């Protein structure tokens, strides 16, 4: 079993000290993903009937069964990408 070199740990901690875990572009991407998810939930809403005795087939249309879930999943993917994306390192010269 290989031994871990503990001498480099303090160098990495010092290099990342004071940095935020998420960059401004990642935060903007996350807010965009949340807005896309909200749009999907808005597409999902509606289709109810004013009279409970009357069945409304409008709740089984393409927008609610296909388009809205795809938009919601796309928003989730954007949020996950914004969290997992590694910021580009600036080259020190």
mmCIF file of C-alpha atoms in Angstrom:
data_model
loop_
_atom_site.group_PDB
_atom_site.id
_atom_site.type_symbol
_atom_site.label_atom_id
_atom_site.label_comp_id
_atom_site.label_asym_id
_atom_site.label_seq_id
_atom_site.Cartn_x
_atom_site.Cartn_y
_atom_site.Cartn_z
ATOM 1 C CA UNK A 1 0.000 0.000 0.000
ATOM 2 C CA UNK A 2 1.434 3.355 -1.033
ATOM 3 C CA UNK A 3 2.096 6.003 1.569
ATOM 4 C CA UNK A 4 0.422 9.378 1.279
ATOM 5 C CA UNK A 5 2.706 12.398 1.028
ATOM 6 C CA UNK A 6 1.438 14.823 3.677
ATOM 7 C CA UNK A 7 3.955 17.526 2.781
ATOM 8 C CA UNK A 8 1.847 18.833 -0.140
ATOM 9 C CA UNK A 9 -1.370 19.175 1.857
ATOM 10 C CA UNK A 10 -0.472 22.531 3.383
ATOM 11 C CA UNK A 11 0.538 23.906 -0.026
ATOM 12 C CA UNK A 12 -2.897 23.074 -1.478
ATOM 13 C CA UNK A 13 -4.688 24.572 1.500
ATOM 14 C CA UNK A 14 -2.697 27.806 1.228
ATOM 15 C CA UNK A 15 -3.298 28.016 -2.531
ATOM 16 C CA UNK A 16 -7.088 27.700 -2.136
ATOM 17 C CA UNK A 17 -7.416 29.860 0.971
ATOM 18 C CA UNK A 18 -9.857 32.712 0.572
ATOM 19 C CA UNK A 19 -11.426 31.354 -2.626
ATOM 20 C CA UNK A 20 -15.138 30.752 -2.917
ATOM 21 C CA UNK A 21 -16.279 27.244 -3.665
ATOM 22 C CA UNK A 22 -18.471 28.512 -6.506
ATOM 23 C CA UNK A 23 -17.554 31.193 -9.017
ATOM 24 C CA UNK A 24 -19.809 34.000 -10.215
ATOM 25 C CA UNK A 25 -20.348 32.290 -13.572
ATOM 26 C CA UNK A 26 -21.318 29.061 -11.798
ATOM 27 C CA UNK A 27 -23.797 30.947 -9.641
ATOM 28 C CA UNK A 28 -25.326 32.591 -12.717
ATOM 29 C CA UNK A 29 -25.599 29.183 -14.377
ATOM 30 C CA UNK A 30 -27.309 27.766 -11.282
ATOM 31 C CA UNK A 31 -29.839 30.599 -11.174
ATOM 32 C CA UNK A 32 -30.522 30.022 -14.873
ATOM 33 C CA UNK A 33 -31.116 26.329 -14.202
ATOM 34 C CA UNK A 34 -33.519 27.169 -11.384
ATOM 35 C CA UNK A 35 -35.406 29.513 -13.708
ATOM 36 C CA UNK A 36 -35.622 26.757 -16.347
ATOM 37 C CA UNK A 37 -37.005 24.395 -13.696
ATOM 38 C CA UNK A 38 -39.561 27.022 -12.622
ATOM 39 C CA UNK A 39 -40.636 27.402 -16.255
ATOM 40 C CA UNK A 40 -41.141 23.635 -16.429
ATOM 41 C CA UNK A 41 -43.360 23.679 -13.352
ATOM 42 C CA UNK A 42 -45.359 26.556 -14.828
ATOM 43 C CA UNK A 43 -45.866 24.483 -17.992
ATOM 44 C CA UNK A 44 -47.038 21.613 -15.799
ATOM 45 C CA UNK A 45 -49.718 23.677 -14.041
ATOM 46 C CA UNK A 46 -53.353 23.929 -15.048
ATOM 47 C CA UNK A 47 -55.712 21.502 -16.717
ATOM 48 C CA UNK A 48 -58.196 21.428 -13.887
ATOM 49 C CA UNK A 49 -61.944 21.551 -14.257
ATOM 50 C CA UNK A 50 -64.330 24.030 -12.663
ATOM 51 C CA UNK A 51 -66.960 21.339 -12.194
ATOM 52 C CA UNK A 52 -65.718 18.227 -10.350
ATOM 53 C CA UNK A 53 -68.368 16.109 -12.110
ATOM 54 C CA UNK A 54 -66.912 16.846 -15.574
ATOM 55 C CA UNK A 55 -63.719 15.094 -16.661
ATOM 56 C CA UNK A 56 -61.276 17.379 -18.472
ATOM 57 C CA UNK A 57 -59.008 15.745 -21.070
ATOM 58 C CA UNK A 58 -56.824 18.873 -21.205
ATOM 59 C CA UNK A 59 -54.660 17.457 -18.426
ATOM 60 C CA UNK A 60 -53.397 14.738 -20.774
ATOM 61 C CA UNK A 61 -52.017 16.992 -23.502
ATOM 62 C CA UNK A 62 -48.475 17.075 -24.896
ATOM 63 C CA UNK A 63 -47.426 20.102 -22.876
ATOM 64 C CA UNK A 64 -48.096 18.468 -19.494
ATOM 65 C CA UNK A 65 -47.019 14.911 -20.289
ATOM 66 C CA UNK A 66 -43.918 15.492 -22.420
ATOM 67 C CA UNK A 67 -42.714 19.091 -22.682
ATOM 68 C CA UNK A 68 -42.891 20.082 -19.003
ATOM 69 C CA UNK A 69 -40.955 17.057 -17.642
ATOM 70 C CA UNK A 70 -38.269 17.517 -20.318
ATOM 71 C CA UNK A 71 -37.875 21.198 -19.357
ATOM 72 C CA UNK A 72 -37.688 20.289 -15.641
ATOM 73 C CA UNK A 73 -35.040 17.612 -16.243
ATOM 74 C CA UNK A 74 -33.074 20.060 -18.419
ATOM 75 C CA UNK A 75 -33.126 22.545 -15.539
ATOM 76 C CA UNK A 76 -31.862 19.876 -13.144
ATOM 77 C CA UNK A 77 -29.048 19.022 -15.556
ATOM 78 C CA UNK A 78 -28.049 22.702 -15.788
ATOM 79 C CA UNK A 79 -27.969 22.994 -11.977
ATOM 80 C CA UNK A 80 -25.870 19.825 -11.632
ATOM 81 C CA UNK A 81 -23.444 21.052 -14.307
ATOM 82 C CA UNK A 82 -23.142 24.406 -12.554
ATOM 83 C CA UNK A 83 -22.280 22.674 -9.278
ATOM 84 C CA UNK A 84 -19.858 20.122 -10.740
ATOM 85 C CA UNK A 85 -18.081 22.447 -13.192
ATOM 86 C CA UNK A 86 -14.497 23.143 -12.259
ATOM 87 C CA UNK A 87 -13.452 26.779 -12.697
ATOM 88 C CA UNK A 88 -10.586 27.485 -15.067
ATOM 89 C CA UNK A 89 -7.304 28.030 -13.309
ATOM 90 C CA UNK A 90 -5.514 31.300 -13.965
ATOM 91 C CA UNK A 91 -1.945 30.869 -15.107
ATOM 92 C CA UNK A 92 0.570 32.589 -12.895
ATOM 93 C CA UNK A 93 3.417 34.168 -14.818
#
